[in-house]
CSV table of C-alpha atoms in Angstrom, one decimal:
chain,number,residue,atom,x,y,z
T,1,MET,CA,74.3,-14.2,-40.5
T,2,THR,CA,74.2,-14.1,-44.3
T,3,HIS,CA,72.6,-16.5,-46.7
T,4,ARG,CA,73.6,-16.5,-50.3
T,5,SER,CA,73.7,-18.9,-53.2
T,6,PRO,CA,76.4,-18.3,-55.9
T,7,ALA,CA,76.4,-20.5,-59.0
T,8,SER,CA,78.4,-23.7,-58.6
T,9,ALA,CA,80.5,-25.2,-61.4
T,10,ALA,CA,81.8,-28.8,-61.2
T,11,ILE,CA,85.5,-29.3,-61.2
T,12,PRO,CA,86.4,-32.5,-63.1
T,13,LEU,CA,88.3,-34.9,-60.9
T,14,ALA,CA,89.4,-38.4,-61.9
T,15,LEU,CA,88.8,-40.7,-59.0
T,16,THR,CA,87.8,-44.3,-58.5
T,17,LEU,CA,86.0,-45.8,-55.5
T,18,LEU,CA,83.0,-47.1,-53.9
T,19,PRO,CA,70.9,-44.6,-54.5
T,20,SER,CA,69.7,-40.8,-54.7
T,21,CYS,CA,67.3,-38.8,-52.6
T,22,ILE,CA,65.0,-35.8,-52.9
T,23,ILE,CA,66.3,-32.4,-53.8
T,24,ASP,CA,65.4,-29.6,-51.4
T,25,THR,CA,64.1,-26.5,-53.1
T,26,LYS,CA,65.3,-22.9,-52.6
T,27,ASP,CA,63.1,-19.9,-52.9
T,28,GLY,CA,64.3,-16.4,-52.1
T,29,GLY,CA,67.1,-17.4,-49.8
T,30,ALA,CA,65.1,-19.9,-47.7
T,31,ILE,CA,65.2,-23.7,-47.5
T,32,THR,CA,61.7,-25.1,-47.8
T,33,GLU,CA,60.6,-28.4,-46.3
T,34,GLY,CA,60.0,-31.3,-48.7
T,35,THR,CA,59.1,-34.9,-48.6
T,36,SER,CA,61.1,-38.0,-49.4
T,37,GLU,CA,60.1,-40.7,-51.9
T,38,GLU,CA,58.7,-42.6,-48.9
T,39,GLY,CA,56.6,-39.6,-47.9
T,40,GLY,CA,58.6,-38.5,-44.9
T,41,GLU,CA,59.5,-34.9,-44.2
T,42,VAL,CA,63.1,-33.8,-45.0
T,43,GLY,CA,65.1,-30.6,-44.8
T,44,ILE,CA,65.7,-28.4,-41.8
T,45,GLY,CA,62.7,-26.2,-42.1
T,46,SER,CA,62.6,-22.6,-43.4
T,47,THR,CA,65.5,-20.2,-42.8
T,48,THR,CA,65.4,-16.5,-43.0
T,49,ALA,CA,67.8,-14.5,-45.1
T,50,MET,CA,69.7,-12.0,-43.0
T,51,PRO,CA,71.0,-8.6,-44.0
T,52,ASP,CA,74.0,-8.6,-46.3
T,53,THR,CA,77.2,-8.6,-44.3
T,54,SER,CA,79.7,-8.6,-47.2
T,55,ASP,CA,82.1,-6.1,-45.8
T,56,GLY,CA,81.5,-6.8,-42.1
T,57,GLN,CA,81.0,-3.0,-41.3
T,58,SER,CA,77.9,-1.3,-39.9
T,59,SER,CA,76.5,1.8,-41.6
T,60,GLY,CA,73.6,4.2,-41.0
T,61,VAL,CA,73.5,3.9,-37.2
T,62,VAL,CA,70.7,6.1,-35.9
T,63,GLY,CA,70.5,5.0,-32.2
T,64,ASP,CA,71.5,2.5,-29.6
T,65,CYS,CA,69.7,-0.7,-29.5
T,66,THR,CA,69.9,-4.2,-28.1
T,67,SER,CA,67.3,-5.9,-30.2
T,68,ASN,CA,65.5,-5.6,-33.5
T,69,ASP,CA,62.3,-4.8,-31.6
T,70,GLU,CA,63.8,-1.4,-30.6
T,71,CYS,CA,64.3,-0.3,-34.2
T,72,PRO,CA,61.8,1.3,-36.5
T,73,ASP,CA,60.1,-0.7,-39.3
T,74,GLY,CA,62.5,-1.5,-42.1
T,75,GLU,CA,65.6,-1.4,-39.7
T,76,VAL,CA,67.4,-4.0,-37.7
T,77,CYS,CA,69.8,-3.8,-34.7
T,78,SER,CA,73.4,-4.3,-35.8
T,79,ASP,CA,76.4,-3.7,-33.6
T,80,GLY,CA,74.4,-1.8,-31.1
T,81,GLY,CA,72.7,0.6,-33.6
T,82,CYS,CA,69.6,0.6,-35.8
T,83,VAL,CA,70.5,0.3,-39.5
T,84,PRO,CA,68.4,-0.1,-42.6
T,85,GLU,CA,67.4,-3.7,-43.2
T,86,GLY,CA,69.9,-5.1,-45.8
T,87,ALA,CA,72.7,-2.7,-44.8
T,88,PRO,CA,76.2,-4.2,-44.3
T,89,GLY,CA,77.0,-5.4,-40.8
T,90,CYS,CA,76.4,-8.6,-38.9
T,91,PRO,CA,73.0,-8.4,-37.2
T,92,LEU,CA,72.4,-9.2,-33.5
T,93,LEU,CA,69.8,-11.8,-34.4
T,94,GLY,CA,67.0,-10.2,-32.4
T,95,GLY,CA,69.2,-8.8,-29.6
T,96,PRO,CA,72.6,-9.6,-28.0
T,97,SER,CA,73.3,-13.2,-29.1
T,98,CYS,CA,73.8,-15.7,-26.3
T,99,GLY,CA,77.2,-17.2,-26.6
T,100,ASN,CA,78.3,-15.6,-29.9
T,101,GLY,CA,81.7,-14.9,-28.5
T,102,MET,CA,81.2,-11.1,-28.1
T,103,ILE,CA,80.1,-8.8,-25.2
T,104,GLU,CA,77.4,-6.8,-27.0
T,105,ALA,CA,75.4,-3.8,-26.1
T,106,GLY,CA,73.1,-4.6,-23.2
T,107,GLU,CA,75.3,-7.6,-22.0
T,108,GLU,CA,77.4,-8.0,-18.9
T,109,CYS,CA,78.5,-11.4,-20.1
T,110,ASP,CA,78.1,-13.4,-23.3
T,111,GLY,CA,74.7,-14.7,-22.4
T,112,GLY,CA,72.2,-12.5,-24.0
T,113,ALA,CA,70.7,-9.3,-22.5
T,114,ASP,CA,69.8,-11.1,-19.3
T,115,CYS,CA,73.0,-13.1,-19.1
T,116,ASP,CA,71.0,-16.3,-18.9
T,117,PRO,CA,73.6,-19.1,-19.3
T,118,SER,CA,70.9,-21.4,-20.7
T,119,CYS,CA,70.2,-19.1,-23.7
T,120,VAL,CA,67.0,-19.8,-25.5
T,121,GLY,CA,65.0,-23.0,-24.8
T,122,TYR,CA,68.0,-25.0,-23.5
T,123,TYR,CA,69.4,-25.7,-20.1
T,124,ASP,CA,72.9,-26.5,-19.1
T,125,GLY,CA,73.4,-30.2,-18.4
T,126,ILE,CA,76.4,-31.9,-17.0
T,127,GLY,CA,80.0,-30.5,-17.2
T,128,SER,CA,83.1,-32.6,-16.7
T,129,THR,CA,86.8,-32.8,-17.1
T,130,ILE,CA,88.4,-35.9,-18.5
T,131,ASP,CA,92.1,-36.9,-18.4
T,132,LEU,CA,92.4,-37.1,-22.1
T,133,ARG,CA,93.6,-34.4,-24.6
T,134,LEU,CA,90.5,-35.0,-26.7
T,135,THR,CA,91.1,-35.0,-30.5
T,136,HIS,CA,87.8,-36.5,-31.7
T,137,ALA,CA,84.8,-38.6,-30.5
T,138,ALA,CA,82.1,-40.8,-31.9
T,139,MET,CA,78.9,-42.2,-30.2
T,140,ARG,CA,77.5,-45.7,-30.2
T,141,PRO,CA,73.8,-46.2,-30.8
T,142,ASP,CA,73.3,-46.8,-27.1
T,143,GLY,CA,74.8,-43.3,-26.2
T,144,VAL,CA,78.2,-44.5,-25.1
T,145,LEU,CA,81.0,-42.1,-26.2
T,146,LEU,CA,84.2,-43.4,-27.8
T,147,ALA,CA,87.0,-40.8,-27.7
T,148,ILE,CA,90.5,-40.6,-29.1
T,149,GLY,CA,93.4,-38.4,-27.9
T,150,ASP,CA,96.5,-38.3,-25.8
T,151,ASP,CA,96.3,-39.9,-22.4
T,152,ALA,CA,97.0,-37.3,-19.7
T,153,ALA,CA,99.3,-39.6,-17.7
T,154,THR,CA,101.3,-41.3,-20.4
T,155,SER,CA,100.9,-38.9,-23.4
T,156,GLU,CA,100.2,-42.0,-25.5
T,157,VAL,CA,97.4,-42.1,-28.1
T,158,SER,CA,94.5,-43.8,-26.5
T,159,VAL,CA,90.9,-44.8,-27.2
T,160,ALA,CA,88.7,-44.2,-24.2
T,161,ARG,CA,85.2,-45.4,-23.4
T,162,ILE,CA,83.2,-42.6,-21.7
T,163,GLU,CA,80.0,-43.1,-19.7
T,164,SER,CA,78.3,-40.3,-17.7
T,165,LEU,CA,81.1,-38.1,-18.9
T,166,ALA,CA,83.8,-40.2,-17.1
T,167,ILE,CA,86.4,-42.5,-18.6
T,168,THR,CA,85.5,-46.1,-17.7
T,169,SER,CA,88.2,-47.9,-19.8
T,170,SER,CA,90.9,-47.1,-22.3
T,171,THR,CA,93.2,-48.8,-24.7
T,172,SER,CA,96.7,-47.5,-25.6
T,173,LEU,CA,97.5,-47.3,-29.3
T,174,ALA,CA,101.1,-46.5,-28.7
T,175,PRO,CA,102.6,-49.4,-30.8
T,176,TRP,CA,100.5,-48.4,-33.8
T,177,MET,CA,99.8,-44.7,-33.7
T,178,SER,CA,101.8,-41.6,-32.7
T,179,GLU,CA,99.3,-38.9,-33.5
T,180,ALA,CA,95.5,-39.3,-33.4
T,181,ARG,CA,93.1,-37.7,-35.9
T,182,ARG,CA,89.7,-39.3,-36.0
T,183,ILE,CA,87.6,-42.2,-34.7
T,184,ALA,CA,84.5,-44.0,-36.0
T,185,VAL,CA,82.2,-46.6,-34.5
T,186,THR,CA,79.7,-48.9,-36.3
T,187,ASP,CA,76.3,-50.0,-35.1
T,188,THR,CA,77.7,-53.2,-33.8
T,189,GLY,CA,80.4,-51.4,-31.7
T,190,ARG,CA,83.4,-52.0,-33.9
T,191,ILE,CA,85.9,-49.0,-33.5
T,192,TYR,CA,88.2,-47.6,-36.1
T,193,ALA,CA,90.9,-45.0,-35.3
T,194,VAL,CA,93.1,-43.2,-37.8
T,195,GLY,CA,96.2,-41.0,-37.6
T,196,SER,CA,99.9,-41.3,-38.2
T,197,LEU,CA,102.8,-43.3,-36.9
T,198,ASP,CA,106.4,-42.0,-36.5
T,199,LEU,CA,109.0,-44.4,-37.9
T,200,GLU,CA,112.8,-44.0,-38.3
T,201,LEU,CA,112.4,-43.1,-42.0
T,202,GLY,CA,109.5,-40.8,-41.6
T,203,THR,CA,105.8,-40.6,-40.8
T,204,VAL,CA,103.2,-42.9,-42.2
T,205,ALA,CA,99.4,-43.1,-42.2
T,206,SER,CA,98.0,-45.6,-39.7
T,207,VAL,CA,94.5,-47.2,-39.1
T,208,VAL,CA,93.7,-49.4,-36.1
T,209,ALA,CA,90.6,-51.5,-35.6
T,210,LEU,CA,89.3,-52.4,-32.2
T,211,GLY,CA,86.5,-54.6,-31.0
T,212,ALA,CA,83.6,-53.3,-28.9
T,213,ASP,CA,85.5,-54.2,-25.8
T,214,GLY,CA,88.5,-52.2,-26.8
T,215,THR,CA,90.7,-55.1,-27.9
T,216,VAL,CA,92.9,-54.2,-30.9
T,217,LEU,CA,91.9,-56.5,-33.8
T,218,TRP,CA,94.3,-55.3,-36.6
T,219,SER,CA,96.3,-52.4,-37.8
T,220,ASN,CA,97.7,-51.1,-41.1
T,221,ASP,CA,100.6,-48.6,-41.5
T,222,GLU,CA,101.3,-49.5,-45.2
T,223,LEU,CA,98.7,-47.4,-46.9
T,224,GLY,CA,101.2,-45.3,-48.9
T,225,ALA,CA,100.5,-41.9,-47.3
T,226,GLU,CA,101.9,-39.7,-44.6
T,227,VAL,CA,98.8,-39.3,-42.6
T,228,ALA,CA,95.2,-40.6,-42.3
T,229,THR,CA,92.9,-37.7,-41.6
T,230,ASP,CA,89.4,-39.2,-41.4
T,231,VAL,CA,87.5,-42.5,-41.4
T,232,PHE,CA,84.0,-43.5,-42.2
T,233,ALA,CA,82.9,-47.1,-41.3
T,234,ASP,CA,79.8,-49.3,-41.2
T,235,ASP,CA,79.5,-53.0,-40.9
T,236,THR,CA,80.4,-53.6,-44.5
T,237,MET,CA,83.4,-51.4,-45.2
T,238,VAL,CA,86.0,-49.0,-43.8
T,239,VAL,CA,86.8,-45.9,-45.8
T,240,VAL,CA,90.0,-44.0,-44.8
T,241,GLY,CA,91.0,-40.6,-46.2
T,242,GLY,CA,94.5,-39.2,-46.0
T,243,GLY,CA,97.2,-37.4,-47.9
T,244,VAL,CA,100.8,-36.7,-48.9
T,245,GLU,CA,103.1,-33.7,-48.4
T,246,GLY,CA,105.1,-32.4,-51.3
T,247,GLY,CA,105.7,-34.8,-54.1
T,248,GLY,CA,106.2,-32.1,-56.8
T,249,ALA,CA,103.9,-31.8,-59.7
T,250,GLU,CA,103.1,-35.5,-59.6
T,251,PRO,CA,102.9,-36.6,-56.0
T,252,ALA,CA,103.4,-40.3,-55.2
T,253,GLY,CA,101.0,-42.0,-52.8
T,254,PHE,CA,97.3,-42.3,-52.1
T,255,VAL,CA,94.5,-40.2,-50.6
T,256,LEU,CA,91.7,-42.7,-50.0
T,257,TRP,CA,91.5,-46.4,-49.2
T,258,VAL,CA,88.5,-48.8,-49.0
T,259,LEU,CA,89.0,-51.8,-46.6
T,260,ASP,CA,86.8,-54.6,-45.6
T,261,PRO,CA,86.0,-55.0,-41.8
T,262,ASP,CA,89.0,-57.4,-41.5
T,263,GLY,CA,91.4,-54.9,-43.0
T,264,ALA,CA,91.8,-56.3,-46.5
T,265,LEU,CA,92.3,-53.6,-49.1
T,266,LEU,CA,89.4,-53.3,-51.6
T,267,GLY,CA,90.4,-50.2,-53.5
T,268,GLN,CA,92.4,-47.0,-53.3
T,269,VAL,CA,92.6,-43.5,-54.9
T,270,PRO,CA,96.0,-42.1,-55.9
T,271,ALA,CA,97.1,-38.6,-55.1
T,272,SER,CA,97.3,-36.1,-58.0
T,273,PRO,CA,98.4,-32.5,-58.5
T,274,ASP,CA,94.9,-31.3,-57.7
T,275,LEU,CA,94.2,-33.8,-54.9
T,276,ARG,CA,96.8,-34.0,-52.1
T,277,TYR,CA,94.4,-34.7,-49.2
T,278,LEU,CA,91.0,-36.3,-48.9
T,279,GLY,CA,89.1,-36.2,-45.6
T,280,ALA,CA,86.0,-35.4,-43.7
T,281,LEU,CA,84.3,-38.5,-45.0
T,282,THR,CA,80.6,-39.3,-44.6
T,283,LYS,CA,77.9,-41.3,-46.4
T,284,SER,CA,74.6,-39.8,-47.6
T,285,GLY,CA,71.9,-41.4,-49.6
T,286,GLY,CA,74.1,-44.5,-50.0
T,287,GLU,CA,76.9,-42.5,-51.6
T,288,LEU,CA,80.3,-41.4,-50.3
T,289,VAL,CA,81.1,-37.7,-49.8
T,290,GLY,CA,84.4,-36.2,-48.8
T,291,LEU,CA,86.4,-33.0,-48.8
T,292,GLY,CA,89.4,-32.7,-51.2
T,293,GLU,CA,92.3,-30.4,-50.9
T,294,ALA,CA,95.2,-29.2,-53.0
T,295,PRO,CA,97.8,-26.4,-52.7
T,296,SER,CA,96.5,-23.0,-53.8
T,297,ALA,CA,93.0,-24.2,-54.4
T,298,PRO,CA,89.8,-24.0,-52.3
T,299,THR,CA,88.5,-27.1,-50.5
T,300,ARG,CA,85.9,-28.9,-52.6
T,301,VAL,CA,83.1,-31.2,-51.8
T,302,ILE,CA,83.3,-34.5,-53.8
T,303,ARG,CA,80.7,-37.1,-54.2
T,304,TRP,CA,80.9,-40.7,-55.6
T,305,ASP,CA,78.2,-43.2,-56.4
T,306,ALA,CA,78.1,-46.7,-54.8
T,307,SER,CA,80.4,-48.1,-57.5
T,308,GLY,CA,83.1,-45.5,-57.0
T,309,VAL,CA,82.3,-43.3,-60.0
T,310,GLU,CA,82.7,-39.6,-59.2
T,311,LEU,CA,79.4,-37.8,-59.5
T,312,TRP,CA,80.4,-34.2,-58.9
T,313,SER,CA,82.9,-31.8,-57.3
T,314,ARG,CA,82.1,-28.3,-55.9
T,315,PRO,CA,84.6,-25.7,-54.7
T,316,ALA,CA,84.1,-23.9,-51.4
T,317,ALA,CA,84.4,-20.6,-53.2
T,318,GLU,CA,84.2,-19.4,-56.8
T,319,GLU,CA,87.3,-18.0,-58.6
T,320,GLY,CA,88.1,-14.5,-57.4
T,321,GLU,CA,86.3,-14.8,-54.1
T,322,PRO,CA,88.0,-14.6,-50.7
T,323,ASP,CA,89.8,-17.7,-49.5
T,324,ALA,CA,87.5,-20.4,-48.4
T,325,VAL,CA,88.2,-23.7,-46.6
T,326,LEU,CA,85.9,-26.6,-45.5
T,327,ASN,CA,86.8,-28.8,-42.5
T,328,VAL,CA,83.8,-31.1,-42.0
T,329,VAL,CA,80.9,-32.5,-43.9
T,330,VAL,CA,77.8,-34.3,-42.5
T,331,PRO,CA,74.6,-35.8,-44.2
T,332,ASP,CA,71.5,-33.7,-44.1
T,333,GLY,CA,69.1,-36.6,-43.7
T,334,ALA,CA,67.6,-36.0,-47.2
T,335,GLY,CA,70.4,-37.3,-49.4
T,336,GLY,CA,72.4,-34.1,-49.3
T,337,THR,CA,75.2,-32.7,-47.1
T,338,TRP,CA,76.1,-29.7,-44.9
T,339,ALA,CA,79.8,-28.7,-45.0
T,340,GLY,CA,81.4,-26.3,-42.5
T,341,GLY,CA,84.5,-24.2,-42.5
T,342,ALA,CA,85.4,-20.5,-43.2
T,343,PHE,CA,84.9,-17.9,-45.9
T,344,GLY,CA,87.6,-15.3,-45.5
T,345,GLU,CA,87.5,-14.6,-41.8
T,346,VAL,CA,83.9,-15.7,-41.0
T,347,PRO,CA,82.4,-19.1,-40.3
T,348,LEU,CA,80.8,-20.8,-43.3
T,349,LEU,CA,78.1,-23.4,-43.8
T,350,VAL,CA,77.3,-24.8,-47.3
T,351,HIS,CA,74.3,-27.0,-48.1
T,352,HIS,CA,74.3,-29.2,-51.2
T,353,ASP,CA,71.6,-31.7,-52.4
T,354,ALA,CA,72.4,-35.1,-53.7
T,355,ALA,CA,72.9,-33.7,-57.2
T,356,GLY,CA,75.4,-31.1,-56.1
T,357,VAL,CA,73.1,-28.1,-56.3
T,358,GLU,CA,73.9,-25.5,-53.7
T,359,LEU,CA,70.8,-25.0,-51.6
T,360,ASP,CA,72.1,-22.5,-49.1
T,361,ARG,CA,75.3,-20.7,-48.0
T,362,ILE,CA,75.3,-19.2,-44.5
T,363,GLU,CA,78.0,-16.8,-43.5
T,364,CYS,CA,78.7,-14.3,-40.6
T,365,ILE,CA,77.2,-16.6,-38.0
T,366,GLY,CA,76.7,-14.6,-34.9
T,367,GLY,CA,79.0,-11.9,-36.1
T,368,ALA,CA,81.9,-14.1,-35.3
T,369,VAL,CA,85.4,-14.2,-36.8
T,370,GLY,CA,86.5,-17.8,-36.9
T,371,GLU,CA,85.8,-21.1,-38.6
T,372,ILE,CA,83.7,-24.2,-38.1
T,373,GLU,CA,85.6,-27.4,-37.3
T,374,ARG,CA,82.9,-29.8,-36.1
T,375,LEU,CA,79.3,-30.4,-37.2
T,376,ALA,CA,76.4,-32.6,-36.1
T,377,LEU,CA,72.8,-32.6,-37.4
T,378,SER,CA,70.0,-33.7,-35.1
T,379,PRO,CA,67.0,-35.8,-36.4
T,380,GLU,CA,64.9,-32.6,-36.0
T,381,GLY,CA,67.3,-30.6,-38.2
T,382,ARG,CA,69.2,-28.6,-35.6
T,383,ILE,CA,72.8,-27.9,-36.8
T,384,ALA,CA,75.3,-28.1,-33.9
T,385,MET,CA,78.7,-26.4,-34.7
T,386,GLY,CA,82.0,-26.6,-32.9
T,387,MET,CA,83.9,-23.5,-33.9
T,388,SER,CA,87.2,-21.7,-33.2
T,389,LEU,CA,86.7,-18.0,-32.7
T,390,TYR,CA,89.7,-15.8,-33.3
T,391,ASP,CA,90.7,-12.8,-31.2
T,392,GLY,CA,94.1,-11.4,-32.2
T,393,GLY,CA,94.9,-14.6,-34.0
T,394,VAL,CA,94.3,-16.7,-30.9
T,395,GLY,CA,91.6,-19.4,-31.2
T,396,THR,CA,88.9,-20.1,-28.6
T,397,PRO,CA,86.4,-22.9,-28.7
T,398,TRP,CA,82.8,-21.9,-29.2
T,399,PHE,CA,79.7,-24.0,-29.7
T,400,ALA,CA,76.4,-23.0,-31.3
T,401,VAL,CA,73.2,-24.5,-32.6
T,402,LEU,CA,71.2,-23.2,-35.5
T,403,THR,CA,67.5,-23.9,-35.7
T,404,ALA,CA,65.7,-22.7,-38.8
T,405,GLY,CA,68.6,-20.5,-39.6
T,406,ALA,CA,68.9,-18.7,-36.3
T,407,ILE,CA,71.2,-19.3,-33.3
T,408,ASP,CA,69.1,-20.7,-30.4
T,409,ILE,CA,72.0,-21.7,-28.2
T,410,GLY,CA,75.6,-20.6,-28.2
T,411,ARG,CA,78.4,-20.7,-25.6
T,412,THR,CA,81.9,-21.5,-24.8
T,413,PRO,CA,82.8,-24.7,-22.8
T,414,HIS,CA,82.3,-24.7,-19.1
T,415,LEU,CA,86.0,-24.5,-18.3
T,416,ILE,CA,86.6,-21.4,-20.4
T,417,PRO,CA,85.3,-17.9,-19.7
T,418,ASP,CA,82.7,-16.5,-22.1
T,419,LEU,CA,84.9,-13.6,-23.4
T,420,PRO,CA,87.5,-14.9,-25.9
T,421,SER,CA,90.0,-12.2,-25.1
T,422,SER,CA,90.3,-13.4,-21.5
T,423,SER,CA,90.2,-17.2,-22.2
T,424,GLU,CA,92.9,-19.7,-22.9
T,425,PRO,CA,93.4,-20.7,-26.5
T,426,GLY,CA,91.8,-24.0,-27.4
T,427,GLU,CA,90.1,-26.1,-30.0
T,428,PRO,CA,86.7,-27.8,-30.3
T,429,SER,CA,87.1,-31.5,-30.5
T,430,ALA,CA,83.6,-33.1,-30.7
T,431,VAL,CA,80.0,-32.2,-31.3
T,432,LEU,CA,77.5,-35.1,-31.0
T,433,TRP,CA,73.8,-35.6,-30.7
T,434,ALA,CA,72.9,-38.5,-28.4
T,435,PRO,CA,69.9,-40.8,-28.9
T,436,ASP,CA,68.1,-39.1,-26.0
T,437,GLY,CA,68.3,-35.8,-27.7
T,438,SER,CA,71.1,-34.4,-25.6
T,439,LEU,CA,74.0,-32.6,-27.2
T,440,HIS,CA,77.6,-33.5,-26.2
T,441,MET,CA,80.3,-31.0,-26.8
T,442,GLY,CA,84.0,-31.5,-26.1
T,443,SER,CA,87.1,-29.2,-26.3
T,444,HIS,CA,90.6,-28.8,-25.0
T,445,ASP,CA,92.9,-25.9,-24.2
T,446,VAL,CA,96.0,-25.8,-26.3
T,447,GLY,CA,98.9,-27.4,-24.3
T,448,ASP,CA,96.6,-28.8,-21.7
T,449,SER,CA,96.4,-32.6,-21.2
T,450,ALA,CA,92.8,-32.4,-20.0
T,451,SER,CA,89.6,-31.7,-21.9
T,452,SER,CA,86.2,-30.4,-21.1
T,453,LEU,CA,82.9,-32.2,-21.9
T,454,ASP,CA,79.5,-30.5,-21.7
T,455,VAL,CA,76.0,-31.8,-22.2
T,456,PHE,CA,73.0,-29.7,-23.2
T,457,PHE,CA,69.5,-30.9,-23.6
T,458,SER,CA,66.8,-29.7,-26.0
T,459,PRO,CA,63.4,-28.8,-24.5
């Protein structure tokens, strides 16, 4: 795993839409703990900079090893051999990494040297299969899961209520939605689902509001876009991100809408040549944050103040660097955000404070080739990631948790073998921390109508 902090330059972006917290400090590649204005601790604790892995190749191997403890001072174990600390190559993070998607030296399965399926400090909870091709999920404050996806029996888009990892009720959205993308739930239980609706003249973005009991309250398929990709909601507003295909140099349509809880339009952001899609929405420090996309440009993190004025925009990669993409962004609990995606062929995490300063950039997580598609941050600062690992171009779901910059749990879902090359292709669908501290992780196999749900508990 590699930490680095390239300089970040703002990209001007004209948007209109909907204050600020402490700035974490960075010292020598580590995030340091800080305090908020109210005196509470913030940040995720210290993280340790790992050896440079810029070219992904090991060098200077002097002997077989399964952990850093077996190497001389000044060397680390990388790809089964001791190499000088700082040499290229993804390190084994203190030995074969449990659940990093690879069978490493000293492993018979992807469970660490002793093949302990619980990894470090965690034990496996409940595993279940649900009759829903899970696309996304959200969790109410009481721990009840709300999931959206295709019903296994009808293939219709449905919103399902899940308790004890079993579907207890569901509502079909077939009249209003053909393809599901995201779901959000407010503290009072109001549910918002977004996706697209197929009509005779084409595909349009769609948003559907449901009450806490699953009753459809209203819908809107006249947003002026082809797809709605994400939704953020609280009890005062609903913010929907979406986008348009094509449109030439001056695309027509919109990429963001602000609605009141009853569906009335409060404001919208038009598409532009450098902003065709806007998604992965969240709120941090009272301000809206999203990910913007355009053809032939890296994804960028964009932040607006409460009145809708754009504060800053940061690209996932600098000019001349390998291709980078960001798929998801979450608040860090201190006014900033973590964003996840991929840098070239390796998973990428980027940490910004409220002012847009890049605090940390973590690559080469677990030595994996793949990308991060889901993120969740626990109150204690553990970063849970839902990832797609790639083996010969085929994606396999993998879940991992970073604590203080190191993997302390990692594994594939319970229905899928540990070794990516022998597993069915699939996608991570949900990563959620529950109020009781448990971690819910969901995924589905490509082409399969069912999905797996797993629960892990922190010690």
